[in-house]
XYZ file of N, CA and C in Angstrom:
774
model
N 47.490 -7.094 2.719
C 48.224 -8.246 2.179
C 47.700 -8.565 0.785
N 48.598 -8.589 -0.205
C 48.205 -8.889 -1.572
C 48.100 -10.392 -1.778
N 47.479 -10.752 -2.902
C 47.312 -12.169 -3.207
C 48.658 -12.841 -3.430
N 49.628 -12.094 -4.011
C 50.937 -12.685 -4.276
C 51.696 -12.970 -2.982
N 51.484 -12.123 -1.960
C 52.210 -12.306 -0.710
C 51.475 -13.213 0.268
N 50.273 -13.670 -0.074
C 49.521 -14.547 0.815
C 50.012 -15.979 0.657
N 50.414 -16.646 1.725
C 50.857 -18.044 1.612
C 49.742 -18.935 1.064
N 50.108 -19.912 0.246
C 49.103 -20.793 -0.333
C 48.388 -21.603 0.743
N 49.075 -21.877 1.849
C 48.418 -22.620 2.925
C 47.227 -21.841 3.477
N 47.351 -20.497 3.516
C 46.255 -19.684 4.043
C 45.055 -19.686 3.111
N 45.297 -19.838 1.802
C 44.207 -19.838 0.839
C 43.444 -21.149 0.829
N 44.014 -22.197 1.404
C 43.368 -23.508 1.391
C 42.872 -23.935 2.773
N 42.785 -22.988 3.705
C 42.282 -23.315 5.032
C 40.798 -23.682 4.955
N 40.311 -24.550 5.849
C 38.883 -24.874 5.885
C 38.056 -23.633 6.184
N 36.816 -23.580 5.699
C 35.977 -22.393 5.927
C 35.753 -22.068 7.396
N 35.651 -23.111 8.267
C 35.422 -22.815 9.674
C 36.632 -22.137 10.305
N 37.842 -22.505 9.853
C 39.049 -21.850 10.370
C 39.119 -20.414 9.862
N 38.788 -20.232 8.588
C 38.782 -18.879 8.032
C 37.742 -18.021 8.751
N 36.592 -18.633 9.068
C 35.566 -17.897 9.788
C 36.037 -17.434 11.149
N 36.814 -18.268 11.818
C 37.371 -17.861 13.117
C 38.342 -16.705 12.951
N 39.128 -16.732 11.886
C 40.062 -15.637 11.618
C 39.294 -14.353 11.314
N 38.182 -14.488 10.587
C 37.398 -13.311 10.218
C 36.839 -12.589 11.444
N 36.695 -13.282 12.563
C 36.162 -12.644 13.761
C 37.102 -11.570 14.302
N 38.372 -11.605 13.874
C 39.336 -10.604 14.327
C 39.416 -9.418 13.372
N 38.646 -9.436 12.280
C 38.663 -8.356 11.305
C 37.469 -7.441 11.503
N 37.583 -6.242 10.967
C 36.429 -5.366 10.899
C 35.490 -5.863 9.804
N 34.197 -5.536 9.879
C 33.266 -6.012 8.845
C 33.694 -5.664 7.427
N 34.239 -4.472 7.217
C 34.702 -4.107 5.883
C 35.899 -4.954 5.466
N 36.736 -5.353 6.427
C 37.867 -6.218 6.113
C 37.429 -7.594 5.653
N 36.304 -8.079 6.177
C 35.782 -9.369 5.733
C 35.334 -9.280 4.274
N 34.683 -8.175 3.911
C 34.260 -7.993 2.519
C 35.463 -7.952 1.581
N 36.549 -7.332 2.024
C 37.748 -7.232 1.179
C 38.460 -8.582 1.050
N 38.452 -9.380 2.124
C 39.196 -10.635 2.120
C 38.423 -11.781 1.479
N 37.101 -11.724 1.487
C 36.287 -12.850 1.028
C 36.570 -13.282 -0.412
N 36.770 -12.370 -1.380
C 36.986 -12.820 -2.766
C 38.349 -13.445 -3.029
N 39.204 -13.530 -2.021
C 40.563 -13.994 -2.244
C 40.622 -15.459 -2.641
N 39.813 -16.310 -2.030
C 39.838 -17.747 -2.313
C 38.444 -18.313 -2.084
N 38.217 -19.534 -2.569
C 36.903 -20.153 -2.465
C 36.497 -20.354 -1.011
N 37.416 -20.882 -0.185
C 37.105 -21.096 1.228
C 36.815 -19.783 1.927
N 37.531 -18.738 1.547
C 37.309 -17.437 2.150
C 35.954 -16.878 1.723
N 35.571 -17.116 0.463
C 34.267 -16.651 -0.015
C 33.130 -17.354 0.723
N 33.293 -18.663 0.974
C 32.274 -19.395 1.722
C 32.153 -18.856 3.147
N 33.291 -18.575 3.766
C 33.256 -18.026 5.118
C 32.672 -16.622 5.122
N 32.902 -15.861 4.038
C 32.374 -14.503 3.948
C 30.876 -14.445 3.795
N 30.247 -15.560 3.433
C 28.789 -15.621 3.319
C 28.159 -16.376 4.485
N 28.963 -16.825 5.427
C 28.464 -17.644 6.528
C 27.647 -16.812 7.518
N 26.478 -17.316 7.869
C 25.641 -16.641 8.859
C 26.319 -16.640 10.227
N 27.036 -17.712 10.541
C 27.723 -17.804 11.827
C 28.778 -16.712 11.963
N 29.513 -16.464 10.875
C 30.555 -15.434 10.895
C 29.936 -14.055 11.121
N 28.892 -13.737 10.360
C 28.302 -12.407 10.453
C 27.546 -12.203 11.762
N 26.936 -13.263 12.281
C 26.289 -13.139 13.589
C 27.316 -12.829 14.673
N 28.488 -13.442 14.570
C 29.539 -13.153 15.527
C 30.037 -11.716 15.431
N 30.184 -11.214 14.200
C 30.627 -9.832 14.013
C 29.583 -8.851 14.533
N 28.307 -9.162 14.296
C 27.243 -8.286 14.799
C 27.240 -8.270 16.320
N 27.378 -9.437 16.934
C 27.390 -9.513 18.399
C 28.550 -8.705 18.984
N 29.729 -8.809 18.361
C 30.874 -8.035 18.832
C 30.623 -6.530 18.693
N 30.047 -6.131 17.560
C 29.806 -4.708 17.310
C 28.781 -4.147 18.281
N 27.696 -4.882 18.502
C 26.667 -4.427 19.440
C 27.244 -4.306 20.844
N 28.015 -5.293 21.249
C 28.624 -5.265 22.582
C 29.530 -4.053 22.739
N 30.357 -3.790 21.738
C 31.276 -2.648 21.802
C 30.519 -1.330 21.827
N 29.497 -1.197 20.984
C 28.757 0.060 20.893
C 28.073 0.397 22.216
N 27.388 -0.566 22.797
C 26.644 -0.305 24.029
C 27.595 -0.026 25.190
N 28.612 -0.851 25.348
C 29.508 -0.679 26.503
C 30.366 0.583 26.373
N 30.802 0.927 25.174
C 31.569 2.159 25.002
C 30.722 3.388 25.313
N 29.457 3.365 24.896
C 28.578 4.494 25.178
C 28.278 4.603 26.662
N 28.112 3.472 27.328
C 27.911 3.496 28.780
C 29.142 4.045 29.497
N 30.316 3.708 28.981
C 31.555 4.184 29.610
C 31.666 5.697 29.529
N 31.236 6.290 28.413
C 31.280 7.745 28.290
C 30.373 8.397 29.323
N 29.265 7.717 29.658
C 28.360 8.235 30.672
C 28.748 7.870 32.092
N 29.976 7.380 32.288
C 30.494 7.009 33.623
C 29.651 5.922 34.289
N 29.115 5.018 33.486
C 28.328 3.902 34.007
C 29.160 2.628 33.961
N 28.909 1.675 34.842
C 29.644 0.405 34.799
C 29.434 -0.317 33.471
N 30.498 -0.925 32.969
C 30.430 -1.603 31.682
C 30.209 -3.099 31.807
N 30.384 -3.636 32.962
C 30.355 -5.098 33.089
C 29.396 -5.581 34.183
N 28.409 -4.781 34.525
C 27.455 -5.227 35.522
C 26.213 -5.820 34.840
N 25.215 -6.181 35.637
C 24.016 -6.827 35.108
C 23.238 -5.894 34.177
N 23.204 -4.591 34.504
C 22.484 -3.651 33.652
C 23.132 -3.536 32.275
N 24.454 -3.510 32.242
C 25.157 -3.423 30.965
C 24.919 -4.681 30.126
N 24.975 -5.848 30.760
C 24.718 -7.091 30.036
C 23.293 -7.129 29.484
N 22.334 -6.671 30.287
C 20.941 -6.638 29.833
C 20.760 -5.646 28.687
N 21.479 -4.528 28.735
C 21.390 -3.540 27.661
C 21.943 -4.099 26.356
N 23.027 -4.854 26.438
C 23.593 -5.465 25.236
C 22.608 -6.463 24.633
N 22.013 -7.303 25.464
C 21.032 -8.278 24.961
C 19.819 -7.576 24.363
N 19.385 -6.507 24.996
C 18.241 -5.749 24.498
C 18.544 -5.140 23.136
N 19.736 -4.554 22.988
C 20.121 -3.957 21.711
C 20.222 -5.008 20.613
N 20.758 -6.174 20.949
C 20.891 -7.232 19.952
C 19.519 -7.734 19.502
N 18.595 -7.865 20.428
C 17.240 -8.296 20.061
C 16.548 -7.266 19.178
N 16.708 -6.002 19.507
C 16.089 -4.959 18.690
C 16.688 -4.919 17.288
N 17.993 -5.111 17.196
C 18.630 -5.153 15.869
C 18.095 -6.316 15.041
N 17.924 -7.475 15.673
C 17.376 -8.629 14.969
C 15.956 -8.351 14.477
N 15.136 -7.762 15.317
C 13.760 -7.465 14.928
C 13.709 -6.472 13.772
N 14.535 -5.438 13.851
C 14.516 -4.423 12.802
C 15.049 -4.975 11.481
N 16.084 -5.802 11.546
C 16.633 -6.373 10.314
C 15.664 -7.371 9.680
N 14.911 -8.087 10.502
C 13.918 -9.020 9.959
C 12.817 -8.272 9.209
N 12.393 -7.135 9.755
C 11.389 -6.327 9.058
C 11.943 -5.784 7.750
N 13.201 -5.352 7.796
C 13.823 -4.823 6.576
C 13.982 -5.913 5.531
N 14.375 -7.128 5.950
C 14.546 -8.238 5.013
C 13.211 -8.656 4.414
N 12.120 -8.550 5.190
C 10.805 -8.896 4.657
C 10.377 -7.921 3.559
N 10.791 -6.659 3.677
C 10.467 -5.673 2.648
C 11.410 -5.759 1.449
N 12.607 -6.292 1.667
C 13.619 -6.388 0.596
C 14.127 -7.824 0.511
N 13.303 -8.756 0.015
C 13.721 -10.172 -0.006
C 14.945 -10.434 -0.864
N 15.197 -9.588 -1.858
C 16.369 -9.794 -2.713
C 17.667 -9.514 -1.965
N 17.588 -8.801 -0.835
C 18.785 -8.449 -0.069
C 18.830 -9.166 1.268
N 18.087 -10.265 1.386
C 17.930 -10.919 2.688
C 19.010 -11.942 2.972
N 20.227 -11.732 2.506
C 21.318 -12.640 2.832
C 21.848 -12.338 4.226
N 22.601 -13.274 4.776
C 23.164 -13.070 6.113
C 24.106 -11.872 6.132
N 24.859 -11.714 5.062
C 25.797 -10.589 4.987
C 25.057 -9.256 4.935
N 24.006 -9.181 4.122
C 23.258 -7.928 3.995
C 22.537 -7.584 5.288
N 21.930 -8.578 5.919
C 21.230 -8.326 7.178
C 22.206 -7.871 8.262
N 23.399 -8.455 8.275
C 24.395 -8.050 9.263
C 24.828 -6.606 9.040
N 25.049 -6.226 7.801
C 25.448 -4.847 7.517
C 24.327 -3.875 7.823
N 23.076 -4.302 7.627
C 21.952 -3.437 7.984
C 21.924 -3.212 9.497
N 22.167 -4.266 10.251
C 22.197 -4.125 11.712
C 23.318 -3.182 12.143
N 24.512 -3.381 11.571
C 25.672 -2.599 11.993
C 25.583 -1.148 11.519
N 25.207 -0.970 10.252
C 25.283 0.361 9.658
C 24.044 1.212 9.781
N 22.870 0.592 9.939
C 21.617 1.355 9.943
C 20.907 1.271 11.289
N 20.695 0.064 11.784
C 19.854 -0.121 12.971
C 20.589 0.160 14.275
N 21.865 -0.183 14.346
C 22.564 -0.157 15.631
C 22.712 1.226 16.256
N 23.122 2.280 15.535
C 23.322 3.573 16.213
C 22.086 4.098 16.947
N 20.912 4.204 16.293
C 19.754 4.688 17.051
C 19.313 3.732 18.151
N 19.474 2.426 17.940
C 19.113 1.461 18.975
C 20.052 1.596 20.170
N 21.333 1.805 19.918
C 22.284 2.017 21.016
C 21.908 3.240 21.837
N 21.558 4.337 21.150
C 21.151 5.541 21.864
C 19.904 5.282 22.712
N 18.943 4.536 22.161
C 17.706 4.257 22.894
C 17.958 3.361 24.099
N 18.783 2.340 23.922
C 19.052 1.401 25.017
C 19.833 2.082 26.140
N 20.845 2.855 25.784
C 21.642 3.544 26.799
C 20.801 4.607 27.513
N 19.874 5.228 26.792
C 18.998 6.221 27.420
C 18.139 5.591 28.514
N 17.763 4.338 28.336
C 16.983 3.651 29.368
C 17.838 3.365 30.606
N 19.117 3.098 30.400
C 20.010 2.826 31.534
C 20.457 4.119 32.201
N 20.674 5.174 31.402
C 21.160 6.461 31.911
C 20.155 7.559 31.588
N 19.027 7.614 32.286
C 18.009 8.637 31.970
C 18.458 10.055 32.288
N 19.494 10.208 33.103
C 19.959 11.536 33.483
C 20.988 12.098 32.492
N 21.383 11.315 31.506
C 22.310 11.788 30.479
C 21.518 12.243 29.253
N 22.205 12.602 28.191
C 21.555 12.964 26.929
C 22.334 12.309 25.803
N 21.839 11.182 25.317
C 22.511 10.382 24.295
C 21.678 10.419 23.016
N 22.320 10.722 21.895
C 21.636 10.780 20.605
C 22.470 10.034 19.570
N 21.871 9.784 18.414
C 22.607 9.188 17.295
C 22.486 10.101 16.085
N 23.525 10.109 15.274
C 23.578 10.958 14.084
C 24.621 10.407 13.125
N 24.231 10.190 11.880
C 25.160 9.755 10.837
C 25.942 8.502 11.234
N 25.234 7.478 11.729
C 25.823 6.195 12.093
C 26.789 6.303 13.271
N 26.656 7.359 14.062
C 27.478 7.538 15.247
C 26.582 7.820 16.450
N 27.120 7.601 17.642
C 26.393 7.854 18.882
C 27.150 8.930 19.658
N 26.413 9.919 20.148
C 27.010 11.037 20.856
C 26.376 11.175 22.240
N 27.197 11.583 23.204
C 26.711 11.941 24.526
C 26.771 13.463 24.633
N 25.611 14.096 24.477
C 25.537 15.553 24.420
C 25.118 16.163 25.747
N 25.440 15.506 26.845
C 25.058 16.009 28.164
C 25.674 17.382 28.433
N 26.830 17.661 27.851
C 27.475 18.961 28.060
C 26.614 20.113 27.552
N 25.753 19.852 26.573
C 24.880 20.887 26.040
C 23.650 21.117 26.922
N 23.386 20.226 27.842
C 22.139 20.257 28.607
C 22.295 21.008 29.919
N 23.414 20.801 30.606
C 23.593 21.398 31.930
C 23.684 22.915 31.850
N 22.995 23.575 32.761
C 23.070 25.032 32.846
C 24.452 25.440 33.351
N 24.966 26.505 32.791
C 26.277 26.972 33.192
C 27.418 26.269 32.489
N 27.109 25.364 31.569
C 28.151 24.657 30.834
C 28.800 25.601 29.827
N 30.092 25.440 29.564
C 30.736 26.298 28.551
C 30.214 26.034 27.138
N 29.538 24.915 26.939
C 28.960 24.610 25.640
C 27.550 25.191 25.572
N 27.283 25.934 24.536
C 25.979 26.571 24.390
C 25.343 26.138 23.075
N 24.115 25.657 23.154
C 23.379 25.255 21.958
C 22.463 26.398 21.536
N 22.626 26.934 20.340
C 21.799 28.079 19.914
C 20.307 27.788 19.950
N 19.929 26.532 19.737
C 18.515 26.191 19.739
C 17.940 25.927 21.116
N 18.757 26.043 22.152
C 18.286 25.802 23.509
C 18.543 24.375 23.951
N 18.814 24.201 25.237
C 19.116 22.873 25.760
C 17.894 21.972 25.796
N 16.706 22.564 25.886
C 15.488 21.742 25.963
C 15.266 20.940 24.690
N 15.672 21.492 23.548
C 15.502 20.766 22.284
C 16.365 19.513 22.246
N 17.558 19.577 22.813
C 18.431 18.406 22.856
C 17.926 17.405 23.882
N 17.521 17.904 25.039
C 17.041 17.016 26.098
C 15.818 16.217 25.639
N 15.005 16.831 24.805
C 13.799 16.168 24.319
C 14.118 15.002 23.390
N 15.301 15.025 22.761
C 15.683 13.971 21.808
C 16.564 12.906 22.446
N 16.593 12.841 23.745
C 17.401 11.843 24.452
C 16.991 10.430 24.017
N 17.965 9.666 23.500
C 17.698 8.298 23.071
C 17.163 8.172 21.672
N 17.243 9.229 20.862
C 16.692 9.199 19.506
C 17.744 9.583 18.474
N 17.389 9.373 17.211
C 18.237 9.808 16.108
C 17.812 11.219 15.709
N 18.780 12.120 15.535
C 18.481 13.526 15.265
C 18.832 13.911 13.833
N 18.969 12.940 12.953
C 19.329 13.253 11.577
C 18.329 14.163 10.890
N 17.036 13.990 11.201
C 16.010 14.803 10.544
C 16.162 16.278 10.909
N 16.592 16.567 12.147
C 16.766 17.954 12.558
C 18.000 18.566 11.913
N 19.036 17.769 11.726
C 20.230 18.279 11.055
C 19.948 18.528 9.579
N 18.966 17.819 9.011
C 18.580 18.083 7.623
C 17.736 19.343 7.502
N 16.879 19.597 8.501
C 15.996 20.762 8.454
C 16.742 22.031 8.846
N 17.479 21.965 9.948
C 18.215 23.124 10.446
C 19.707 22.918 10.161
N 20.229 23.740 9.289
C 21.625 23.582 8.872
C 22.562 23.828 10.050
N 23.523 22.904 10.253
C 24.535 23.039 11.296
C 25.897 23.248 10.628
N 26.688 24.094 11.208
C 27.994 24.416 10.643
C 28.963 23.261 10.852
N 30.044 23.303 10.093
C 31.090 22.295 10.270
C 31.741 22.432 11.643
N 31.720 23.633 12.197
C 32.251 23.816 13.553
C 31.458 22.994 14.552
N 30.139 22.955 14.395
C 29.301 22.156 15.290
C 29.609 20.674 15.141
N 29.788 20.221 13.902
C 30.113 18.811 13.681
C 31.479 18.460 14.287
N 32.459 19.341 14.086
C 33.793 19.090 14.650
C 33.746 19.080 16.168
N 32.957 19.967 16.757
C 32.825 20.002 18.209
C 32.233 18.706 18.741
N 31.213 18.191 18.069
C 30.594 16.939 18.501
C 31.572 15.776 18.353
N 32.275 15.737 17.227
C 33.236 14.638 17.015
C 34.363 14.683 18.042
N 34.776 15.886 18.426
C 35.933 16.019 19.310
C 35.584 15.747 20.770
N 34.463 16.291 21.247
C 34.178 16.284 22.681
C 33.003 15.403 23.096
N 32.196 14.923 22.157
C 30.966 14.234 22.540
C 30.778 12.873 21.883
N 31.710 12.433 21.072
C 31.568 11.161 20.372
C 31.702 10.005 21.355
N 30.676 9.155 21.385
C 30.693 7.985 22.261
C 31.035 6.711 21.503
N 30.538 6.590 20.279
C 30.829 5.401 19.475
C 30.786 5.784 18.006
N 31.840 5.440 17.286
C 31.978 5.786 15.870
C 31.676 4.549 15.028
N 30.487 4.483 14.459
C 30.087 3.333 13.660
C 30.935 3.103 12.418
N 31.134 4.127 11.562
C 31.974 3.919 10.383
C 33.392 3.489 10.705
N 33.978 4.035 11.779
C 35.336 3.653 12.157
C 35.375 2.199 12.601
N 34.385 1.767 13.371
C 34.365 0.385 13.840
C 34.121 -0.582 12.686
N 33.257 -0.190 11.754
C 32.967 -1.068 10.616
C 34.097 -1.071 9.604
N 34.936 -0.038 9.616
C 36.032 0.035 8.660
C 35.624 0.562 7.309
N 34.438 1.200 7.215
C 33.946 1.714 5.938
C 33.205 3.020 6.181
N 33.514 4.078 5.410
C 32.819 5.354 5.614
C 31.379 5.340 5.145
N 31.001 4.400 4.280
C 29.636 4.318 3.773
C 29.189 2.865 3.742
N 27.901 2.661 3.545
C 27.358 1.306 3.506
C 27.756 0.605 2.219
N 28.028 -0.693 2.255
C 28.368 -1.423 1.029
C 27.148 -1.642 0.155
N 27.397 -2.028 -1.094
C 26.303 -2.195 -2.054
C 25.368 -3.338 -1.680
N 25.847 -4.307 -0.903
C 25.023 -5.473 -0.581
C 23.825 -5.128 0.276
N 23.836 -3.953 0.909
C 22.743 -3.589 1.795
C 21.899 -2.455 1.213
N 22.215 -2.006 0.005
C 21.502 -0.900 -0.617
C 20.435 -1.419 -1.565
N 19.245 -0.859 -1.481
C 18.195 -1.170 -2.441
C 18.508 -0.468 -3.765
N 17.761 -0.800 -4.802
C 18.007 -0.179 -6.109
C 17.813 1.329 -6.058
N 16.794 1.762 -5.303
C 16.540 3.202 -5.216
C 17.703 3.920 -4.539
N 18.239 3.319 -3.462
C 19.345 3.959 -2.758
C 20.611 3.925 -3.594
N 20.819 2.838 -4.370
C 21.973 2.816 -5.275
C 21.858 3.905 -6.316
N 20.622 4.101 -6.839
C 20.418 5.119 -7.852
C 20.672 6.507 -7.273
N 20.191 6.756 -6.030
C 20.429 8.049 -5.405
C 21.911 8.282 -5.168
N 22.655 7.235 -4.748
C 24.091 7.395 -4.541
C 24.784 7.724 -5.853
N 24.381 7.042 -6.955
C 24.994 7.300 -8.254
C 24.709 8.726 -8.702
N 23.465 9.183 -8.522
C 23.117 10.542 -8.921
C 23.868 11.557 -8.083
N 24.003 11.284 -6.786
C 24.728 12.203 -5.903
C 26.188 12.306 -6.302
N 26.819 11.159 -6.585
C 28.220 11.181 -6.984
C 28.395 11.899 -8.312
N 27.479 11.643 -9.261
C 27.571 12.308 -10.567
C 27.362 13.808 -10.423
N 26.440 14.208 -9.557
C 26.193 15.632 -9.342
C 27.391 16.314 -8.712
N 28.011 15.645 -7.737
C 29.179 16.240 -7.079
C 30.354 16.370 -8.038
N 30.469 15.427 -8.996
C 31.577 15.484 -9.944
C 31.394 16.581 -10.975
N 30.141 16.944 -11.277
C 29.877 17.948 -12.311
C 29.377 19.260 -11.734
N 29.386 19.406 -10.426
C 28.845 20.623 -9.814
C 29.654 21.857 -10.209
N 30.955 21.705 -10.390
C 31.788 22.864 -10.733
C 31.424 23.401 -12.115
N 30.963 22.523 -13.023
C 30.551 22.976 -14.356
C 29.329 23.882 -14.231
N 28.408 23.491 -13.376
C 27.223 24.318 -13.176
C 27.569 25.684 -12.627
N 28.528 25.739 -11.699
C 28.936 27.027 -11.143
C 29.572 27.914 -12.217
N 30.373 27.306 -13.087
C 31.015 28.086 -14.157
C 29.977 28.632 -15.118
N 29.033 27.784 -15.530
C 27.989 28.216 -16.463
C 27.155 29.328 -15.847
N 26.821 29.167 -14.578
C 26.027 30.208 -13.907
C 26.799 31.521 -13.849
N 28.102 31.451 -13.531
C 28.891 32.674 -13.450
C 28.996 33.392 -14.781
N 29.236 32.614 -15.853
C 29.343 33.231 -17.182
C 28.017 33.841 -17.597
N 26.924 33.131 -17.356
C 25.613 33.657 -17.716
C 25.260 34.923 -16.946
N 25.610 34.939 -15.649
C 25.323 36.122 -14.844
C 26.149 37.317 -15.321
N 27.409 37.070 -15.685
C 28.259 38.159 -16.181
C 27.711 38.734 -17.485
N 27.265 37.857 -18.387
C 26.699 38.329 -19.658
C 25.421 39.123 -19.423
N 24.599 38.670 -18.470
C 23.368 39.393 -18.174
C 23.660 40.782 -17.632
N 24.670 40.877 -16.759
C 25.046 42.186 -16.231
C 25.559 43.109 -17.328
N 26.285 42.554 -18.276
C 26.826 43.369 -19.363
C 25.711 43.891 -20.264
N 24.756 43.027 -20.561
C 23.622 43.459 -21.386
C 22.814 44.527 -20.664
N 22.603 44.339 -19.358
C 21.853 45.325 -18.595
C 22.577 46.669 -18.557
N 23.907 46.611 -18.456
C 24.690 47.850 -18.433
C 24.563 48.606 -19.749
N 24.652 47.894 -20.895
C 24.529 48.536 -22.205
C 23.128 49.116 -22.389
N 22.124 48.373 -21.903
C 20.752 48.846 -22.047
C 20.531 50.109 -21.222
N 21.120 50.174 -20.029
C 21.013 51.359 -19.189
C 21.724 52.541 -19.834
N 22.894 52.276 -20.433
C 23.625 53.359 -21.094
C 22.852 53.904 -22.286
N 22.197 53.018 -23.024
C 21.407 53.455 -24.178
C 20.245 54.325 -23.734
N 19.618 53.994 -22.619
C 18.511 54.820 -22.111
C 19.008 56.195 -21.695
N 20.190 56.261 -21.050
C 20.736 57.544 -20.623
C 21.075 58.434 -21.818
N 21.613 57.830 -22.905
C 21.969 58.617 -24.085
C 20.742 59.150 -24.794
N 19.654 58.376 -24.727
C 18.446 58.841 -25.392
C 17.731 59.936 -24.571
C-alpha cells in the first residue's frame, strides 16, 4: 500500500492501535510501515510491539519444529519449550546489547532474537524434547535431518550419519564453511528437511541495518562491492593468462629454432 492510497484516518491512528495492527505483520513489514507517519514511527519503536512479535516468532518456530518431529504442539512439554526458548533469547540478546550499547534499542534487540539467537536456540530446545530426532540450525533456518541418521534410509550423507547425530541441537554453520556442500545438498535440505524458515517468517532475506555492528556493516559493504566487480577480476585474469601463454609459446618456438 502506497502513501497516496493510504486513508488519512489510518495515518492518524493512536500509537497503541497501530501497535495492535503491527502484530499482524511480519517483522520486516513493521520496518517498512513505520516511516509512513509519526504515530506509526512511535509504534515501530515500541518495546511492547517488538516483544509481542518476538513472542509470536518464538512460539511459531518451536511448535512448527516439534510438529515436523511428530510431537504434540499444544501439550505441557511444548509450552515449556516455548518458555525456555524465549528465556534463552532474552538472555542472549541482553549479553549482545551489553557488548553493543549503541544498538541496544528494543527494535534491534528484537531483530537479534529473531534473526540470530532464535534458530540455534530452537534447535537446542527441541533437541531436549525430542532426543531421538536430529535437529540442527543453519543460515537462520531449522532443519530436521533425522532422515540422514537412520540406517537404510534413501538419504545418504557422504560424511557419515554419526557426524550429523553428534550435532543434534546445534548450529552447523561452521561445518558448512569448512567442508563445502553442493547446491544439491542445500536444495535437498530445503525441500525435504526444513522445519522452520527464519527469513521467510521475518519477511527479510538478510538482517536489517539496525542490528548490524559497524564491522558487520563494513563486511557486508565489502562483500557486495566484491560481488559486483568479481567479473572484472575474471576478465583480467583470463586476458593475463592468455598473454602469458602466448609469450611462453613464442619463447618455446625461439628455443626450437635455435
